[in-house]
mmCIF file of C-alpha atoms in Angstrom:
data_model
loop_
_atom_site.group_PDB
_atom_site.id
_atom_site.type_symbol
_atom_site.label_atom_id
_atom_site.label_comp_id
_atom_site.label_asym_id
_atom_site.label_seq_id
_atom_site.Cartn_x
_atom_site.Cartn_y
_atom_site.Cartn_z
ATOM 1 C CA MET A 1 2.079 -22.139 6.488
ATOM 2 C CA LYS A 2 5.268 -22.074 8.572
ATOM 3 C CA HIS A 3 6.914 -24.500 6.139
ATOM 4 C CA SER A 4 5.745 -22.359 3.202
ATOM 5 C CA VAL A 5 7.163 -19.179 4.726
ATOM 6 C CA ALA A 6 10.434 -20.917 5.578
ATOM 7 C CA LEU A 7 10.735 -22.228 2.005
ATOM 8 C CA PHE A 8 10.005 -18.759 0.602
ATOM 9 C CA THR A 9 12.670 -17.226 2.853
ATOM 10 C CA LEU A 10 15.280 -19.874 1.998
ATOM 11 C CA THR A 11 14.624 -19.651 -1.738
ATOM 12 C CA ALA A 12 14.737 -15.852 -1.708
ATOM 13 C CA ALA A 13 17.989 -15.933 0.274
ATOM 14 C CA LEU A 14 19.568 -18.342 -2.221
ATOM 15 C CA LEU A 15 18.433 -16.305 -5.207
ATOM 16 C CA LEU A 16 19.685 -13.125 -3.598
ATOM 17 C CA SER A 17 23.214 -14.540 -3.747
ATOM 18 C CA LEU A 18 22.908 -13.983 -7.501
ATOM 19 C CA PRO A 19 23.058 -10.488 -8.997
ATOM 20 C CA ALA A 20 19.636 -8.843 -9.101
ATOM 21 C CA ARG A 21 19.278 -7.434 -12.587
ATOM 22 C CA SER A 22 16.037 -5.939 -13.811
ATOM 23 C CA ALA A 23 17.387 -6.411 -17.346
ATOM 24 C CA ASP A 24 17.082 -10.190 -16.900
ATOM 25 C CA VAL A 25 13.282 -9.804 -16.927
ATOM 26 C CA ASP A 26 11.275 -8.969 -20.052
ATOM 27 C CA TRP A 27 9.090 -6.355 -18.409
ATOM 28 C CA LYS A 28 7.022 -5.774 -21.566
ATOM 29 C CA LYS A 29 5.764 -9.344 -21.224
ATOM 30 C CA VAL A 30 4.932 -8.735 -17.559
ATOM 31 C CA ASP A 31 3.054 -5.561 -18.535
ATOM 32 C CA ALA A 32 1.099 -7.505 -21.158
ATOM 33 C CA ALA A 33 0.296 -10.356 -18.769
ATOM 34 C CA LEU A 34 -1.092 -7.975 -16.156
ATOM 35 C CA GLY A 35 -2.670 -5.600 -18.651
ATOM 36 C CA LYS A 36 -1.030 -2.620 -16.957
ATOM 37 C CA THR A 37 2.052 -0.451 -17.382
ATOM 38 C CA ALA A 38 4.416 -0.313 -14.414
ATOM 39 C CA ALA A 39 5.721 2.724 -12.587
ATOM 40 C CA VAL A 40 9.447 2.017 -12.233
ATOM 41 C CA SER A 41 11.376 3.007 -9.108
ATOM 42 C CA GLY A 42 14.945 1.737 -9.251
ATOM 43 C CA GLU A 43 14.658 -2.007 -9.824
ATOM 44 C CA VAL A 44 11.058 -2.217 -8.598
ATOM 45 C CA HIS A 45 8.166 -2.336 -11.075
ATOM 46 C CA ARG A 46 4.891 -1.335 -9.417
ATOM 47 C CA TYR A 47 1.452 -1.707 -10.990
ATOM 48 C CA GLY A 48 -1.561 0.262 -9.810
ATOM 49 C CA LEU A 49 -4.862 -1.582 -9.431
ATOM 50 C CA PRO A 50 -7.218 1.173 -8.218
ATOM 51 C CA ARG A 51 -10.864 0.327 -7.625
ATOM 52 C CA SER A 52 -12.118 3.142 -9.831
ATOM 53 C CA ASP A 53 -15.244 1.057 -10.453
ATOM 54 C CA LEU A 54 -16.463 1.550 -6.870
ATOM 55 C CA ARG A 55 -18.282 4.499 -5.346
ATOM 56 C CA VAL A 56 -17.303 4.280 -1.687
ATOM 57 C CA THR A 57 -18.460 6.831 0.865
ATOM 58 C CA LEU A 58 -17.310 7.366 4.442
ATOM 59 C CA ASP A 59 -18.945 9.908 6.744
ATOM 60 C CA GLY A 60 -20.593 11.428 3.667
ATOM 61 C CA ILE A 61 -17.272 11.803 1.795
ATOM 62 C CA VAL A 62 -16.879 10.145 -1.600
ATOM 63 C CA ILE A 63 -13.464 8.493 -1.421
ATOM 64 C CA LYS A 64 -11.192 9.020 -4.396
ATOM 65 C CA PRO A 65 -9.340 5.834 -5.442
ATOM 66 C CA ALA A 66 -5.966 7.402 -4.587
ATOM 67 C CA LEU A 67 -7.091 8.116 -1.012
ATOM 68 C CA ALA A 68 -7.933 4.572 0.139
ATOM 69 C CA LEU A 69 -8.823 2.349 -2.826
ATOM 70 C CA GLY A 70 -5.453 2.148 -4.562
ATOM 71 C CA GLY A 71 -4.674 -1.549 -4.895
ATOM 72 C CA TRP A 72 -1.243 -2.456 -6.260
ATOM 73 C CA VAL A 73 1.321 -5.191 -6.884
ATOM 74 C CA ALA A 74 5.081 -4.622 -7.099
ATOM 75 C CA PHE A 75 7.826 -6.828 -8.532
ATOM 76 C CA ALA A 76 11.476 -6.744 -7.473
ATOM 77 C CA PRO A 77 13.869 -8.752 -9.698
ATOM 78 C CA ILE A 78 15.884 -11.620 -8.230
ATOM 79 C CA HIS A 79 18.140 -12.670 -11.136
ATOM 80 C CA ASP A 80 15.724 -13.868 -13.873
ATOM 81 C CA GLU A 81 12.849 -14.315 -11.411
ATOM 82 C CA ALA A 82 11.049 -11.806 -9.190
ATOM 83 C CA MET A 83 9.679 -11.301 -5.716
ATOM 84 C CA VAL A 84 6.153 -9.863 -5.644
ATOM 85 C CA MET A 85 4.239 -8.067 -2.912
ATOM 86 C CA GLY A 86 0.872 -6.388 -3.181
ATOM 87 C CA ASP A 87 -2.345 -5.106 -1.662
ATOM 88 C CA LEU A 88 -5.627 -5.860 -3.446
ATOM 89 C CA VAL A 89 -8.788 -3.863 -2.667
ATOM 90 C CA LEU A 90 -11.830 -6.119 -2.544
ATOM 91 C CA LEU A 91 -15.476 -6.178 -1.580
ATOM 92 C CA GLU A 92 -16.535 -8.735 1.013
ATOM 93 C CA THR A 93 -18.038 -11.053 -1.608
ATOM 94 C CA GLU A 94 -14.828 -10.969 -3.670
ATOM 95 C CA ILE A 95 -12.438 -12.144 -0.944
ATOM 96 C CA THR A 96 -12.932 -15.923 -1.129
ATOM 97 C CA PRO A 97 -12.997 -16.351 -4.936
ATOM 98 C CA VAL A 98 -9.914 -14.170 -5.405
ATOM 99 C CA MET A 99 -8.054 -15.886 -2.571
ATOM 100 C CA SER A 100 -8.858 -19.349 -3.941
ATOM 101 C CA LYS A 101 -7.499 -18.488 -7.389
ATOM 102 C CA LEU A 102 -4.329 -16.927 -5.978
ATOM 103 C CA LEU A 103 -3.642 -19.940 -3.760
ATOM 104 C CA GLU A 104 -4.182 -22.299 -6.704
ATOM 105 C CA SER A 105 -1.487 -20.393 -8.606
ATOM 106 C CA GLY A 106 1.041 -20.795 -5.767
ATOM 107 C CA LEU A 107 0.913 -17.259 -4.413
ATOM 108 C CA GLU A 108 0.669 -16.622 -0.674
ATOM 109 C CA ILE A 109 -1.882 -14.551 1.225
ATOM 110 C CA THR A 110 -0.191 -12.613 4.024
ATOM 111 C CA ALA A 111 -3.156 -10.632 5.430
ATOM 112 C CA VAL A 112 -6.853 -9.874 4.937
ATOM 113 C CA HIS A 113 -8.388 -7.000 6.886
ATOM 114 C CA ASN A 114 -9.978 -3.556 6.927
ATOM 115 C CA HIS A 115 -8.069 -0.308 6.629
ATOM 116 C CA ILE A 116 -10.974 2.089 7.256
ATOM 117 C CA LEU A 117 -14.256 1.964 9.178
ATOM 118 C CA ARG A 118 -17.868 2.804 8.312
ATOM 119 C CA ALA A 119 -17.260 2.758 4.552
ATOM 120 C CA SER A 120 -20.226 1.960 2.320
ATOM 121 C CA PRO A 121 -19.806 -0.460 0.700
ATOM 122 C CA ALA A 122 -17.270 -1.980 3.103
ATOM 123 C CA THR A 123 -13.867 -2.548 1.536
ATOM 124 C CA PHE A 124 -11.193 -5.044 2.538
ATOM 125 C CA TYR A 125 -7.533 -5.397 1.708
ATOM 126 C CA MET A 126 -5.818 -8.651 0.728
ATOM 127 C CA HIS A 127 -2.033 -8.631 0.923
ATOM 128 C CA VAL A 128 -0.198 -11.075 -1.324
ATOM 129 C CA ALA A 129 3.382 -12.279 -1.734
ATOM 130 C CA GLY A 130 5.375 -14.780 -3.737
ATOM 131 C CA HIS A 131 8.317 -15.311 -6.052
ATOM 132 C CA GLY A 132 8.961 -16.975 -9.394
ATOM 133 C CA ASP A 133 8.439 -16.193 -13.060
ATOM 134 C CA PRO A 134 7.077 -12.612 -13.033
ATOM 135 C CA GLU A 135 5.109 -13.078 -16.258
ATOM 136 C CA LYS A 136 3.309 -16.122 -14.843
ATOM 137 C CA ILE A 137 2.694 -14.350 -11.521
ATOM 138 C CA ALA A 138 1.245 -11.331 -13.337
ATOM 139 C CA ALA A 139 -1.060 -13.571 -15.380
ATOM 140 C CA SER A 140 -2.192 -15.381 -12.196
ATOM 141 C CA ILE A 141 -2.986 -12.117 -10.418
ATOM 142 C CA ARG A 142 -4.940 -10.792 -13.374
ATOM 143 C CA GLY A 143 -6.794 -14.072 -13.740
ATOM 144 C CA ALA A 144 -7.743 -14.143 -10.059
ATOM 145 C CA LEU A 145 -8.960 -10.554 -10.049
ATOM 146 C CA SER A 146 -10.786 -10.859 -13.369
ATOM 147 C CA SER A 147 -12.669 -14.003 -12.380
ATOM 148 C CA GLY A 148 -13.325 -13.162 -8.726
ATOM 149 C CA SER A 149 -13.737 -9.383 -8.657
ATOM 150 C CA LYS A 150 -14.673 -6.408 -10.786
ATOM 151 C CA THR A 151 -11.243 -4.795 -10.519
ATOM 152 C CA PRO A 152 -10.909 -2.819 -13.770
ATOM 153 C CA PHE A 153 -8.078 -3.556 -16.192
ATOM 154 C CA ASP A 154 -9.153 -1.459 -19.155
ATOM 155 C CA PRO A 155 -7.274 1.848 -19.455
ATOM 156 C CA PRO A 156 -9.248 4.645 -17.798
ATOM 157 C CA VAL A 157 -11.290 6.840 -20.099
ATOM 158 C CA THR A 158 -9.472 10.155 -20.254
ATOM 159 C CA THR A 159 -10.651 13.518 -21.483
ATOM 160 C CA ALA A 160 -8.526 16.421 -22.570
ATOM 161 C CA GLY A 161 -7.606 18.748 -19.759
ATOM 162 C CA PRO A 162 -5.396 19.060 -16.705
ATOM 163 C CA ALA A 163 -5.068 16.422 -14.006
ATOM 164 C CA PRO A 164 -7.511 16.718 -11.075
ATOM 165 C CA ALA A 165 -6.493 19.609 -8.859
ATOM 166 C CA VAL A 166 -5.747 19.280 -5.153
ATOM 167 C CA ASP A 167 -7.848 22.002 -3.545
ATOM 168 C CA LEU A 168 -5.547 22.458 -0.543
ATOM 169 C CA ASP A 169 -2.720 24.775 0.515
ATOM 170 C CA THR A 170 -0.070 22.159 -0.190
ATOM 171 C CA SER A 171 2.843 24.463 0.690
ATOM 172 C CA LYS A 172 1.525 24.835 4.253
ATOM 173 C CA ILE A 173 0.867 21.096 4.455
ATOM 174 C CA ASP A 174 4.445 20.414 3.278
ATOM 175 C CA GLU A 175 5.771 22.800 5.914
ATOM 176 C CA ALA A 176 3.763 21.132 8.669
ATOM 177 C CA MET A 177 4.759 17.634 7.510
ATOM 178 C CA GLY A 178 8.417 18.504 7.056
ATOM 179 C CA ALA A 179 8.316 16.739 3.702
ATOM 180 C CA LYS A 180 7.227 17.303 0.113
ATOM 181 C CA GLY A 181 4.003 15.661 -1.020
ATOM 182 C CA THR A 182 2.949 14.557 -4.498
ATOM 183 C CA PRO A 183 -0.453 15.105 -6.139
ATOM 184 C CA ASN A 184 -2.092 11.966 -7.507
ATOM 185 C CA GLY A 185 -5.642 11.743 -8.795
ATOM 186 C CA GLY A 186 -6.853 14.716 -6.771
ATOM 187 C CA VAL A 187 -5.168 13.423 -3.595
ATOM 188 C CA TYR A 188 -2.019 14.831 -1.962
ATOM 189 C CA GLN A 189 0.251 11.950 -0.939
ATOM 190 C CA PHE A 190 3.309 11.509 1.264
ATOM 191 C CA GLY A 191 5.653 8.532 1.491
ATOM 192 C CA ILE A 192 7.822 8.951 4.594
ATOM 193 C CA PRO A 193 10.597 6.325 4.865
ATOM 194 C CA ARG A 194 11.770 4.744 8.083
ATOM 195 C CA ARG A 195 15.316 5.384 9.286
ATOM 196 C CA ASP A 196 16.314 1.712 9.055
ATOM 197 C CA PRO A 197 15.215 -0.544 6.191
ATOM 198 C CA VAL A 198 12.749 -3.382 6.685
ATOM 199 C CA THR A 199 13.580 -6.701 5.016
ATOM 200 C CA GLU A 200 11.372 -9.574 3.887
ATOM 201 C CA GLY A 201 13.005 -12.837 2.832
ATOM 202 C CA GLY A 202 16.371 -11.100 3.030
ATOM 203 C CA MET A 203 15.332 -8.362 0.589
ATOM 204 C CA SER A 204 14.886 -4.711 1.502
ATOM 205 C CA VAL A 205 11.223 -3.719 1.378
ATOM 206 C CA SER A 206 11.436 -0.261 -0.135
ATOM 207 C CA GLY A 207 8.702 2.337 -0.333
ATOM 208 C CA ALA A 208 7.562 0.965 -3.699
ATOM 209 C CA LEU A 209 7.142 -2.450 -2.055
ATOM 210 C CA GLY A 210 4.997 -1.008 0.735
ATOM 211 C CA GLY A 211 7.751 -0.236 3.224
ATOM 212 C CA ALA A 212 7.043 3.406 4.102
ATOM 213 C CA ASN A 213 4.599 5.542 6.052
ATOM 214 C CA ALA A 214 1.812 6.500 3.634
ATOM 215 C CA ILE A 215 -0.163 9.688 4.395
ATOM 216 C CA ASN A 216 -2.934 10.864 2.021
ATOM 217 C CA PHE A 217 -4.934 14.124 2.020
ATOM 218 C CA GLN A 218 -8.200 14.608 0.073
ATOM 219 C CA SER A 219 -9.853 18.006 0.134
ATOM 220 C CA THR A 220 -13.324 18.170 1.673
ATOM 221 C CA GLY A 221 -13.666 21.938 1.123
ATOM 222 C CA ASN A 222 -12.873 25.170 2.977
ATOM 223 C CA GLY A 223 -9.325 24.142 3.833
ATOM 224 C CA LYS A 224 -10.384 20.829 5.336
ATOM 225 C CA ALA A 225 -9.156 17.394 4.290
ATOM 226 C CA ALA A 226 -9.946 13.765 4.880
ATOM 227 C CA ILE A 227 -6.752 11.915 5.728
ATOM 228 C CA THR A 228 -5.960 8.227 5.795
ATOM 229 C CA GLY A 229 -3.079 5.859 5.125
ATOM 230 C CA ASP A 230 -0.827 3.804 7.344
ATOM 231 C CA PHE A 231 2.143 4.157 9.650
ATOM 232 C CA LEU A 232 4.816 1.441 9.570
ATOM 233 C CA VAL A 233 6.071 0.872 13.117
ATOM 234 C CA THR A 234 7.765 -1.589 15.450
ATOM 235 C CA GLY A 235 5.845 -3.059 18.382
ATOM 236 C CA ASN A 236 7.273 -0.653 20.938
ATOM 237 C CA GLU A 237 6.258 2.316 18.772
ATOM 238 C CA VAL A 238 2.582 1.344 18.422
ATOM 239 C CA ASN A 239 1.206 2.879 21.616
ATOM 240 C CA PRO A 240 3.264 6.102 21.608
ATOM 241 C CA LEU A 241 2.080 6.588 18.026
ATOM 242 C CA ILE A 242 -1.615 5.968 18.658
ATOM 243 C CA ARG A 243 -1.568 8.134 21.785
ATOM 244 C CA ALA A 244 -0.204 10.981 19.656
ATOM 245 C CA LEU A 245 -2.852 10.365 16.988
ATOM 246 C CA ARG A 246 -5.691 10.404 19.506
ATOM 247 C CA ALA A 247 -4.264 13.568 21.095
ATOM 248 C CA GLY A 248 -4.561 15.111 17.636
ATOM 249 C CA ASP A 249 -8.177 13.865 17.363
ATOM 250 C CA ILE A 250 -7.225 11.400 14.630
ATOM 251 C CA GLU A 251 -9.146 8.115 14.674
ATOM 252 C CA VAL A 252 -7.141 4.864 14.742
ATOM 253 C CA THR A 253 -8.997 2.423 12.482
ATOM 254 C CA ALA A 254 -6.766 -0.666 12.387
ATOM 255 C CA ILE A 255 -3.550 -2.115 13.845
ATOM 256 C CA HIS A 256 -2.210 -5.222 12.149
ATOM 257 C CA SER A 257 0.524 -6.897 10.113
ATOM 258 C CA HIS A 258 0.844 -6.943 6.319
ATOM 259 C CA MET A 259 3.745 -9.381 5.998
ATOM 260 C CA LEU A 260 4.692 -12.759 7.509
ATOM 261 C CA ASP A 261 8.483 -12.894 7.768
ATOM 262 C CA GLU A 262 9.728 -9.303 7.873
ATOM 263 C CA GLN A 263 12.687 -8.223 9.999
ATOM 264 C CA PRO A 264 12.247 -6.491 12.349
ATOM 265 C CA ARG A 265 8.631 -7.361 13.136
ATOM 266 C CA MET A 266 6.455 -4.496 11.890
ATOM 267 C CA PHE A 267 2.882 -3.329 12.410
ATOM 268 C CA PHE A 268 0.717 -1.073 10.264
ATOM 269 C CA VAL A 269 -1.470 1.515 11.967
ATOM 270 C CA HIS A 270 -4.304 2.921 9.849
ATOM 271 C CA PHE A 271 -6.119 6.156 10.618
ATOM 272 C CA TRP A 272 -8.875 8.570 9.573
ATOM 273 C CA ALA A 273 -9.832 12.189 10.221
ATOM 274 C CA ASP A 274 -11.648 15.027 8.476
ATOM 275 C CA ASP A 275 -10.581 18.440 9.738
ATOM 276 C CA ASP A 276 -8.434 21.468 8.923
ATOM 277 C CA ALA A 277 -5.711 20.095 6.640
ATOM 278 C CA VAL A 278 -2.770 21.988 8.155
ATOM 279 C CA LYS A 279 -3.886 21.150 11.698
ATOM 280 C CA LEU A 280 -4.024 17.471 10.734
ATOM 281 C CA ALA A 281 -0.617 17.665 9.045
ATOM 282 C CA ARG A 282 0.901 19.003 12.277
ATOM 283 C CA ALA A 283 -0.741 16.201 14.267
ATOM 284 C CA VAL A 284 0.535 13.584 11.810
ATOM 285 C CA ARG A 285 4.066 15.028 12.032
ATOM 286 C CA THR A 286 3.924 14.865 15.835
ATOM 287 C CA ALA A 287 2.862 11.207 15.599
ATOM 288 C CA LEU A 288 5.578 10.406 13.067
ATOM 289 C CA ASP A 289 8.185 11.837 15.391
ATOM 290 C CA LYS A 290 7.265 9.135 17.929
ATOM 291 C CA THR A 291 8.684 6.585 15.480
ATOM 292 C CA ALA A 292 12.057 5.930 13.847
ATOM 293 C CA VAL A 293 11.487 7.834 10.635
ATOM 294 C CA ALA A 294 14.284 9.076 8.428
ATOM 295 C CA GLN A 295 15.519 12.541 9.340
ATOM 296 C CA HIS A 296 13.887 15.368 7.426
#
C-alpha cells in the first residue's frame, strides 16, 4: 500500500505541473457513465449517491439521507484526467463485494468505518480515491455499487410541490453558528472551511472534495434537532474539540482518518445529539472555535 500511495502522489504531482482544465474532460460522458448529474463547484464535479433506499433509525429517529446517508464521489480535473475522492454508504454485507470490485478496477480504499452508533440497520462508510480517465472511473464506481450494493441510480420519483421544509428556526441557528446554512432534503446543512487548506497528492482538498467541517441539523419536533456530521481537525485539536463537545452534551461517535497521504495529517471527528437546536448550534460553535476554522 505504501508503494501505491507513493505512486499516486508522484503521478498527481507530475500531472499537476500541467494546467488543470475542466474543459479537457467531457463531463457529459462522465455523467452518463455514473448515471448521475454532477453538482459543479469551481472545477470540482460532485455526484450524490444517497442511500434513499434504506430506512435507518437511530434512537427512534428516522434518518433522512441528507443527515447521515449521503454518499458521494467528486472529481477534480488534472489536465485531461481527474483525481477522484468519495464516501460510499454501505450495509455490512455490501462492504466486501463493493471493495473487491473497486480494487479490481484500480481504485484505492482509504478507510472503512462507522460514522454513527446504534443505527438500525448499521451503516458503514467506505472512502475511495484514485486518478485516471474520469469516464472509466465513473463506470467502475457504478459497476461496483450496482453489483455489490443496492445503492439507487434511478432518478428519484418526484411529485409536484415544494422541497421538504426544514422545521427549525434557521435564522437563530445561523446566528448561533456564525454562518449561513443551506436546506437540503429536509436537513439544514453547514460546510465550515478550515483556515488553511488541506492537500492530498499535492492538490487542495476543497469542501466539495470532503475538506470542510460538515454540520447537519434534522428537526425532531418542538424546536429540537438531531445533529451529526464531522469535524476536520489536526491531531493537537482532537482532544480540545471533543472536550468541548462533551461539555455541550454532544456524543462523540468516531475519531478516524478518511485519507492516506494528506498534508497536514488530519482526523475526522463524528458526533450525534438530539436536543434544542439553537442550544446545540451554540455548543457546536464553541467546539469549532477550538480548531483552526476560517474566520467568520
